[in-house]
Amino acid sequence: MDSKYKFISRHLGPLSFYKRALFIALPVMGQLLIQNMVSLIDNFMVAGLGDIKMSGVNISGQINFIFLVLINTICLSGGIFMSQYNGAHNEKGMQQALRFKLIVGLTMGCLYTAICIIFPRPLLSLMVHGNTASEAIIAEGIRYMQFLSPSWIPAVIATSIGSSLREIGKVKTPLLISVAATIINTVFNWLLIYGNLGFPRLETMGAAIATVIARTAEMVIFIVYLVRYKPPFYFRITHFFKVNWTLFQSITKKSGFLLVSEMTWVVSETVTTALYNSRGGAEVVSGMAAGFALANLFFICFNGIGTVTGVILGGTLGAGNLEEARIQKNWIITGDLILGFMGTILGGFAVFLIPLVFGNLSPMARQVAAGLVLVNACYMPAWAYINGLFAVARTGGDTTMGAIIDFFANLFIVIPGMFALTFLTAMGPVMMYCVIKTTDAIKITIAVYWIKKERWLKNLTVQYEQT
């Protein structure tokens, strides 16, 4: 009986621990839920324009998704140090972490903005190769991508500041700012897509312009908050290049491994999406887009998992309490599993939204969307679990695990497997997606073994003293 109690207490934390975790996670998840609801509204409004226009916006979004993952990876790299320096109450270290996010992020943002303006066609054509409506879809995608391009610099700045606030436990402010930005986005979508209240009817261009306005407003609000309240990572603009290059290089090294992990994953997702899109016409592209728009409503738990792990576990590691961190790791992973099962339930109910939100799509597109939502819902516990394992490793500075697992699994199993399913079977896009995701069992097995080695159990703040 004692051994059973010890096992439970080792893996299931006290109620007070999970209350603290929910206090951190719920505003983060609420922020993402609002953003995804706006994305859902965007899809709803654009879906009213038909399969072709929605498909054009979708393939542009798939390319933009690669850049967003890149920016989030940069912020995640800086966030590893932001969380631990927050635990050590080291303001100079926190300021260095924000500098890294902004310097690298803005450099990437400028490059991607130029690519969106000058070279959109070669990128978009990759996403609909073999699709029967490819030319019409690409034309819509180019128009949307070019008008959206001014939004990337504001997005980098807002993401850098917002992620930093979450990493030090200030999760309500990003939520409130996100609410304001999403309201702005929704209003201007309504005005510009269909030309309401005397505004011009711009259709997909209107959706892009609305996003630019919303992201610019979000950036301005974050900057005003930063200057007004001066959180611990705040520094004057005149000190922007006051960089500790030893620490900068260390974060860059960590970001390199994270970049390998995240970008091999996003490349595999992009390649597989292009292969799904080859299984028909615009109804497949728009149906898969609609399905992912709904699935994103329960994918929000992954960001909650990452933030909770970074704030709680990162703070404990930064304070040097390694034994306590070892215990908290088990409690967090158990909570992740519970959250994953809740995502499965939510996903089951999300299917009933398809006729309401995407009634303007073709019946085949709605059928594809429903199948995709159900498949994603079934995988939620496994995905919550592996996201928890990855978050633990990254919080302790062990970015090697994710890099190795994602690199080999995605490049040598997922992508070849998808090509095999595409050319050797007659499976539809949803069944292909369902089958290829079974390979995540390999990732989980390796990650569990790796975490047990406790390479993540480190206090990074003692390694990089500030000058």
Coordinates of C-alpha atoms in Angstrom, one line a residue:
M1 CA 0.0 0.0 0.0
D2 CA 2.9 2.3 0.9
S3 CA 4.6 1.6 -2.4
K4 CA 1.4 2.4 -4.3
Y5 CA 1.0 5.7 -2.4
K6 CA 4.6 6.6 -3.1
F7 CA 4.1 5.9 -6.8
I8 CA 1.0 8.1 -7.0
S9 CA 2.6 10.9 -5.0
R10 CA 5.7 10.8 -7.2
H11 CA 3.6 11.2 -10.4
L12 CA 0.6 13.1 -9.3
G13 CA 1.3 16.4 -7.6
P14 CA -0.8 18.2 -5.0
L15 CA -3.9 20.2 -5.9
S16 CA -2.0 23.4 -5.1
F17 CA 0.6 22.6 -7.7
Y18 CA -2.0 22.1 -10.5
K19 CA -3.8 25.3 -9.4
R20 CA -0.6 27.2 -9.9
A21 CA -0.1 25.5 -13.3
L22 CA -3.6 26.4 -14.4
F23 CA -3.2 30.0 -13.2
I24 CA -0.3 30.2 -15.7
A25 CA -1.7 28.0 -18.5
L26 CA -5.3 29.3 -18.7
P27 CA -4.4 32.9 -19.8
V28 CA -1.9 31.5 -22.3
M29 CA -4.5 29.0 -23.7
G30 CA -7.1 31.7 -23.5
Q31 CA -5.0 34.0 -25.6
L32 CA -4.4 31.3 -28.2
L33 CA -8.0 30.3 -28.1
I34 CA -9.0 33.9 -29.0
Q35 CA -6.4 34.0 -31.7
N36 CA -7.6 30.7 -33.2
M37 CA -11.2 31.8 -32.9
V38 CA -10.3 34.8 -35.0
S39 CA -8.5 32.5 -37.4
L40 CA -11.7 30.4 -37.5
I41 CA -13.7 33.6 -38.2
D42 CA -11.2 34.5 -40.9
N43 CA -11.7 31.1 -42.4
F44 CA -15.5 31.4 -42.1
M45 CA -15.4 34.8 -43.9
V46 CA -13.0 33.7 -46.6
A47 CA -14.9 30.4 -47.0
G48 CA -17.9 32.5 -48.1
L49 CA -15.8 33.5 -51.2
G50 CA -15.6 29.8 -52.3
D51 CA -13.1 26.9 -52.3
I52 CA -10.6 28.6 -54.7
K53 CA -10.1 31.8 -52.7
M54 CA -10.0 29.9 -49.4
S55 CA -7.4 27.5 -50.9
G56 CA -5.3 30.5 -52.0
V57 CA -5.3 31.9 -48.5
N58 CA -4.6 28.5 -47.1
I59 CA -1.4 27.7 -49.1
S60 CA -0.1 31.2 -48.3
G61 CA -0.8 30.4 -44.7
Q62 CA 1.1 27.1 -44.9
I63 CA 4.3 28.9 -46.2
N64 CA 3.8 31.7 -43.6
F65 CA 3.5 29.0 -40.9
I66 CA 7.2 28.1 -41.6
F67 CA 8.2 31.6 -40.8
L68 CA 6.1 31.7 -37.7
V69 CA 7.7 28.5 -36.4
L70 CA 11.1 30.1 -37.0
I71 CA 10.2 33.2 -35.0
N72 CA 8.7 31.1 -32.2
T73 CA 11.8 28.9 -32.2
I74 CA 14.0 32.0 -31.8
C75 CA 11.8 33.2 -28.9
L76 CA 11.8 29.7 -27.4
S77 CA 15.6 29.7 -27.4
G78 CA 15.7 33.1 -25.6
G79 CA 12.9 31.9 -23.4
I80 CA 15.0 29.0 -22.0
F81 CA 17.3 31.6 -20.5
M82 CA 14.6 34.1 -19.7
S83 CA 12.8 31.6 -17.4
Q84 CA 15.9 30.5 -15.6
Y85 CA 17.2 34.1 -15.2
N86 CA 13.8 35.0 -13.8
G87 CA 14.2 32.2 -11.2
A88 CA 17.6 33.6 -10.3
H89 CA 16.3 37.2 -10.2
N90 CA 19.0 38.2 -12.7
E91 CA 17.6 41.2 -14.6
K92 CA 20.7 41.7 -16.8
G93 CA 20.4 38.1 -18.0
M94 CA 16.7 38.6 -18.8
Q95 CA 17.6 41.7 -20.8
Q96 CA 20.1 39.7 -22.8
A97 CA 17.5 37.1 -23.6
L98 CA 15.1 39.7 -25.0
R99 CA 17.9 41.3 -27.0
F100 CA 18.6 38.0 -28.6
K101 CA 15.0 37.5 -29.6
L102 CA 14.7 41.0 -31.1
I103 CA 18.0 41.0 -33.0
V104 CA 17.7 37.6 -34.6
G105 CA 13.9 37.8 -35.0
L106 CA 14.0 41.2 -36.8
T107 CA 16.8 40.0 -39.1
M108 CA 14.7 37.0 -40.1
G109 CA 11.6 39.2 -40.4
C110 CA 13.2 41.6 -42.8
L111 CA 14.4 38.7 -45.0
Y112 CA 11.0 37.0 -45.1
T113 CA 9.2 40.2 -45.8
A114 CA 11.4 40.7 -48.9
I115 CA 10.8 37.0 -50.0
C116 CA 7.0 37.5 -49.7
I117 CA 7.1 40.6 -51.9
I118 CA 9.6 39.4 -54.5
F119 CA 9.3 35.5 -54.7
P120 CA 5.9 34.3 -53.7
R121 CA 5.1 32.2 -56.8
P122 CA 7.9 29.6 -56.5
L123 CA 7.0 29.0 -52.9
L124 CA 3.2 28.7 -53.4
S125 CA 3.5 26.5 -56.5
L126 CA 5.2 23.9 -54.3
M127 CA 2.0 23.5 -52.2
V128 CA -0.4 22.7 -55.0
H129 CA 1.8 20.7 -57.4
G130 CA -0.5 18.2 -59.1
N131 CA -3.7 19.9 -57.9
T132 CA -6.3 20.3 -60.7
A133 CA -7.0 23.9 -59.7
S134 CA -3.4 25.0 -59.0
E135 CA -3.1 28.1 -61.2
A136 CA -6.3 29.7 -59.8
I137 CA -5.2 28.9 -56.3
I138 CA -1.7 30.3 -56.7
A139 CA -3.0 33.6 -58.1
E140 CA -5.1 34.1 -55.0
G141 CA -2.3 33.0 -52.8
I142 CA 0.2 35.5 -54.3
R143 CA -2.3 38.4 -53.9
Y144 CA -2.9 37.5 -50.2
M145 CA 0.8 36.9 -49.4
Q146 CA 2.1 40.2 -50.8
F147 CA -0.5 42.3 -49.0
L148 CA 0.2 40.4 -45.8
S149 CA 4.0 41.0 -45.9
P150 CA 4.1 44.3 -43.9
S151 CA 2.8 42.4 -40.9
W152 CA 5.9 40.4 -40.2
I153 CA 8.1 43.1 -38.5
P154 CA 5.3 44.0 -36.0
A155 CA 4.6 40.3 -35.5
V156 CA 8.3 39.7 -34.5
I157 CA 8.3 42.6 -32.0
A158 CA 5.0 41.6 -30.5
T159 CA 5.9 37.9 -30.2
S160 CA 9.3 38.7 -28.6
I161 CA 7.7 41.0 -25.9
G162 CA 4.6 38.8 -25.3
S163 CA 6.6 35.6 -25.0
S164 CA 9.0 37.3 -22.5
L165 CA 6.1 38.4 -20.3
R166 CA 4.7 34.8 -20.3
E167 CA 8.1 33.4 -19.4
I168 CA 8.3 35.5 -16.2
G169 CA 4.8 34.5 -15.2
K170 CA 3.0 37.7 -16.4
V171 CA 0.4 35.8 -18.5
K172 CA -2.6 38.1 -18.2
T173 CA -1.1 41.1 -20.0
P174 CA -0.5 39.2 -23.3
L175 CA -4.0 37.8 -23.1
L176 CA -5.6 41.2 -22.8
I177 CA -3.5 42.7 -25.6
S178 CA -4.3 39.7 -27.8
V179 CA -8.0 40.3 -27.1
A180 CA -7.6 43.9 -28.3
A181 CA -5.7 42.8 -31.4
T182 CA -8.2 40.1 -32.3
I183 CA -11.1 42.4 -32.0
I184 CA -9.4 44.9 -34.4
N185 CA -8.7 42.0 -36.8
T186 CA -12.3 40.7 -36.7
V187 CA -13.8 44.2 -37.3
F188 CA -11.5 45.0 -40.2
N189 CA -12.1 41.6 -41.7
W190 CA -15.8 42.3 -41.7
L191 CA -15.3 45.7 -43.2
L192 CA -12.8 44.9 -45.9
I193 CA -13.5 41.3 -47.0
Y194 CA -17.1 42.0 -48.0
G195 CA -17.1 45.8 -48.2
N196 CA -19.4 46.6 -45.3
L197 CA -20.3 50.1 -44.1
G198 CA -19.1 51.7 -47.3
F199 CA -15.6 50.2 -47.2
P200 CA -14.2 48.7 -50.5
R201 CA -14.9 44.9 -51.1
L202 CA -11.3 43.6 -51.2
E203 CA -12.0 39.9 -50.5
T204 CA -8.7 38.0 -49.7
M205 CA -6.7 41.3 -49.9
G206 CA -9.1 42.7 -47.2
A207 CA -8.3 39.7 -45.0
A208 CA -4.5 40.4 -45.4
I209 CA -4.9 44.2 -44.7
A210 CA -7.0 43.5 -41.6
T211 CA -4.2 41.3 -40.3
V212 CA -1.6 44.0 -40.9
I213 CA -3.6 46.6 -39.0
A214 CA -4.2 44.2 -36.1
R215 CA -0.5 43.2 -35.8
T216 CA 0.6 46.8 -36.0
A217 CA -1.8 47.7 -33.2
E218 CA -0.7 44.7 -31.1
M219 CA 3.0 45.8 -31.5
V220 CA 2.2 49.4 -30.5
I221 CA 0.3 48.3 -27.4
F222 CA 3.1 46.0 -26.3
I223 CA 5.7 48.7 -26.7
V224 CA 3.6 51.2 -24.7
Y225 CA 3.2 48.6 -21.9
L226 CA 6.9 47.9 -21.9
V227 CA 7.9 51.6 -21.6
R228 CA 5.1 52.3 -19.0
Y229 CA 5.6 49.4 -16.6
K230 CA 9.2 48.4 -17.2
P231 CA 9.2 44.7 -16.5
P232 CA 12.6 43.1 -15.4
F233 CA 13.7 42.5 -19.0
Y234 CA 13.1 46.1 -20.1
F235 CA 16.0 48.1 -21.5
R236 CA 16.2 51.4 -23.3
I237 CA 16.4 51.5 -27.1
T238 CA 19.8 53.2 -26.8
H239 CA 21.1 50.0 -25.1
F240 CA 19.7 47.7 -27.9
F241 CA 23.2 46.5 -29.0
K242 CA 24.7 46.3 -25.5
V243 CA 25.1 42.6 -26.0
N244 CA 26.9 40.0 -23.9
W245 CA 28.4 38.0 -26.8
T246 CA 29.3 35.0 -24.7
L247 CA 25.7 34.5 -23.7
F248 CA 24.5 35.5 -27.1
Q249 CA 26.6 32.7 -28.7
S250 CA 25.3 30.2 -26.1
I251 CA 21.7 31.1 -26.9
T252 CA 22.5 30.9 -30.6
K253 CA 23.9 27.4 -30.1
K254 CA 20.8 26.3 -28.2
S255 CA 18.6 27.9 -30.9
G256 CA 20.6 25.9 -33.6
F257 CA 19.5 22.6 -32.1
L258 CA 15.9 24.0 -31.6
L259 CA 15.9 25.2 -35.2
V260 CA 16.9 21.7 -36.4
S261 CA 14.1 20.2 -34.4
E262 CA 11.4 22.7 -35.3
M263 CA 12.3 23.2 -38.9
T264 CA 12.6 19.5 -39.8
W265 CA 9.2 19.1 -38.2
V266 CA 7.7 22.1 -40.1
V267 CA 9.3 21.0 -43.4
S268 CA 7.9 17.5 -43.0
E269 CA 4.5 19.0 -42.2
T270 CA 4.7 21.3 -45.3
V271 CA 5.8 18.4 -47.6
T272 CA 3.1 16.1 -46.3
T273 CA 0.5 18.9 -46.7
A274 CA 1.6 19.4 -50.3
L275 CA 1.1 15.6 -50.8
Y276 CA -2.4 15.7 -49.3
N277 CA -3.2 18.6 -51.6
S278 CA -2.4 16.4 -54.6
R279 CA -5.3 14.1 -53.8
G280 CA -7.9 16.2 -55.6
G281 CA -8.8 19.8 -56.3
A282 CA -9.7 22.8 -54.3
E283 CA -12.1 20.8 -52.1
V284 CA -9.2 18.9 -50.6
V285 CA -7.1 22.1 -49.9
S286 CA -10.0 24.0 -48.4
G287 CA -11.3 20.9 -46.5
M288 CA -7.9 20.2 -44.9
A289 CA -7.6 24.0 -44.1
A290 CA -11.0 24.0 -42.4
G291 CA -10.1 20.9 -40.4
F292 CA -6.9 22.3 -39.1
A293 CA -8.6 25.6 -38.3
L294 CA -10.9 23.7 -36.0
A295 CA -8.2 21.4 -34.6
N296 CA -6.2 24.5 -33.6
L297 CA -8.9 25.1 -31.0
F298 CA -7.7 22.1 -29.0
F299 CA -4.0 22.4 -30.0
I300 CA -3.9 25.4 -27.7
C301 CA -3.0 23.0 -24.8
F302 CA 0.5 22.5 -26.3
N303 CA 1.4 26.2 -25.8
G304 CA 0.0 26.0 -22.2
I305 CA 2.2 22.9 -21.6
G306 CA 5.3 24.8 -22.8
T307 CA 4.6 27.9 -20.9
V308 CA 3.8 26.1 -17.6
T309 CA 7.0 24.0 -17.9
G310 CA 9.1 27.0 -18.7
V311 CA 7.8 29.2 -15.8
I312 CA 7.6 26.5 -13.1
L313 CA 10.4 24.1 -14.0
G314 CA 12.6 26.8 -15.4
G315 CA 12.2 28.9 -12.2
T316 CA 13.0 26.0 -10.0
L317 CA 16.1 25.1 -12.1
G318 CA 17.3 28.7 -12.1
A319 CA 17.0 28.9 -8.3
G320 CA 19.2 25.8 -8.1
N321 CA 16.6 23.4 -6.6
L322 CA 17.4 20.4 -8.7
E323 CA 15.8 17.8 -6.6
E324 CA 12.5 19.7 -6.5
A325 CA 12.7 20.1 -10.3
R326 CA 13.0 16.3 -10.6
I327 CA 9.8 15.9 -8.8
Q328 CA 8.0 18.7 -10.6
K329 CA 8.9 17.1 -13.9
N330 CA 6.8 14.0 -13.1
W331 CA 3.8 16.1 -11.9
I332 CA 3.9 18.2 -15.0
I333 CA 4.0 15.2 -17.4
T334 CA 1.0 13.7 -15.6
G335 CA -0.9 16.9 -16.0
D336 CA 0.0 17.0 -19.7
L337 CA -1.6 13.6 -20.2
I338 CA -4.8 14.7 -18.5
L339 CA -4.9 17.8 -20.6
G340 CA -4.5 15.6 -23.7
F341 CA -7.5 13.5 -22.9
M342 CA -9.5 16.7 -22.3
G343 CA -8.4 17.8 -25.8
T344 CA -9.8 14.5 -27.2
I345 CA -13.2 15.3 -25.8
L346 CA -13.1 18.9 -27.0
G347 CA -12.1 17.6 -30.5
G348 CA -15.1 15.3 -30.6
F349 CA -17.5 18.2 -30.0
A350 CA -15.6 20.5 -32.5
V351 CA -16.9 18.3 -35.4
F352 CA -20.4 19.7 -34.9
L353 CA -19.1 23.2 -35.7
I354 CA -18.3 22.3 -39.3
P355 CA -21.8 22.7 -40.8
L356 CA -22.2 26.0 -38.9
V357 CA -18.8 27.6 -39.7
F358 CA -18.0 26.1 -43.1
G359 CA -21.5 25.7 -44.6
N360 CA -20.4 27.6 -47.7
L361 CA -17.8 25.0 -48.6
S362 CA -18.6 22.1 -50.8
P363 CA -20.0 18.9 -49.2
M364 CA -16.7 17.0 -50.0
A365 CA -14.6 19.8 -48.4
R366 CA -16.8 19.5 -45.2
Q367 CA -16.4 15.7 -45.2
V368 CA -12.6 16.1 -45.4
A369 CA -12.6 18.6 -42.6
A370 CA -14.7 16.4 -40.3
G371 CA -12.4 13.4 -40.8
L372 CA -9.3 15.4 -40.1
V373 CA -10.8 16.9 -36.8
L374 CA -11.6 13.4 -35.5
V375 CA -8.2 12.0 -36.3
N376 CA -6.5 14.9 -34.5
A377 CA -8.7 14.5 -31.5
C378 CA -7.8 10.8 -31.2
Y379 CA -4.0 11.7 -31.2
M380 CA -4.3 14.4 -28.5
P381 CA -3.1 12.4 -25.4
A382 CA 0.0 11.1 -27.3
W383 CA 0.8 14.6 -28.6
A384 CA 0.3 16.3 -25.2
Y385 CA 2.6 13.7 -23.6
I386 CA 5.4 14.2 -26.2
N387 CA 5.1 18.0 -26.0
G388 CA 5.5 17.7 -22.3
L389 CA 8.7 15.6 -22.7
F390 CA 10.1 18.1 -25.2
A391 CA 9.2 21.1 -23.0
V392 CA 11.1 19.5 -20.0
A393 CA 14.2 18.9 -22.1
R394 CA 14.2 22.4 -23.5
T395 CA 13.6 24.1 -20.2
G396 CA 16.8 22.5 -18.8
G397 CA 18.7 23.6 -21.9
D398 CA 18.8 20.1 -23.5
T399 CA 17.9 21.0 -27.0
T400 CA 19.8 18.1 -28.5
M401 CA 17.0 15.6 -27.8
G402 CA 14.4 17.4 -29.9
A403 CA 16.9 18.0 -32.7
I404 CA 17.9 14.4 -33.0
I405 CA 14.4 12.9 -32.7
D406 CA 12.8 15.3 -35.1
F407 CA 15.6 15.2 -37.6
F408 CA 15.8 11.4 -38.0
A409 CA 12.1 10.7 -37.5
N410 CA 10.8 13.3 -39.9
L411 CA 13.4 13.1 -42.6
F412 CA 13.9 9.3 -42.6
I413 CA 10.5 8.0 -41.6
V414 CA 7.7 10.6 -42.0
I415 CA 8.6 12.1 -45.4
P416 CA 9.6 8.8 -47.1
G417 CA 6.5 7.3 -45.6
M418 CA 4.3 10.0 -47.0
F419 CA 5.7 9.6 -50.5
A420 CA 5.1 5.8 -50.3
L421 CA 1.5 6.4 -49.2
T422 CA 1.1 8.9 -52.0
F423 CA 2.5 6.8 -54.9
L424 CA 1.8 3.3 -53.7
T425 CA -1.8 3.6 -52.3
A426 CA -5.1 5.1 -53.2
M427 CA -5.7 6.5 -49.7
G428 CA -7.5 9.8 -49.3
P429 CA -5.8 12.7 -47.5
V430 CA -7.3 12.1 -44.1
M431 CA -6.4 8.4 -44.0
M432 CA -2.9 9.3 -45.2
Y433 CA -2.6 11.8 -42.3
C434 CA -3.9 9.2 -39.8
V435 CA -1.5 6.5 -40.9
I436 CA 1.7 8.7 -41.0
K437 CA 1.0 10.1 -37.5
T438 CA 1.5 6.6 -36.0
T439 CA 5.2 7.2 -36.4
D440 CA 5.0 9.5 -33.4
A441 CA 5.2 6.3 -31.3
I442 CA 8.9 6.2 -32.2
K443 CA 9.4 9.8 -31.1
I444 CA 7.8 9.1 -27.7
T445 CA 9.8 5.9 -27.1
I446 CA 13.1 7.7 -27.7
A447 CA 12.1 10.8 -25.7
V448 CA 11.1 8.8 -22.6
Y449 CA 14.4 7.0 -22.6
W450 CA 16.3 10.3 -23.1
I451 CA 14.5 12.2 -20.3
K452 CA 15.4 9.4 -17.9
K453 CA 19.1 10.3 -18.4
E454 CA 18.4 13.7 -16.9
R455 CA 20.5 15.8 -19.2
W456 CA 17.9 18.5 -18.7
L457 CA 18.5 18.8 -15.0
K458 CA 20.8 21.9 -15.1
N459 CA 20.9 25.4 -13.7
L460 CA 22.0 27.4 -16.7
T461 CA 22.3 30.7 -14.9
V462 CA 25.5 29.8 -13.1
Q463 CA 27.2 29.1 -16.4
Y464 CA 27.0 32.6 -17.9
E465 CA 27.8 35.4 -15.5
Q466 CA 26.9 38.9 -16.7
T467 CA 29.6 41.5 -17.3

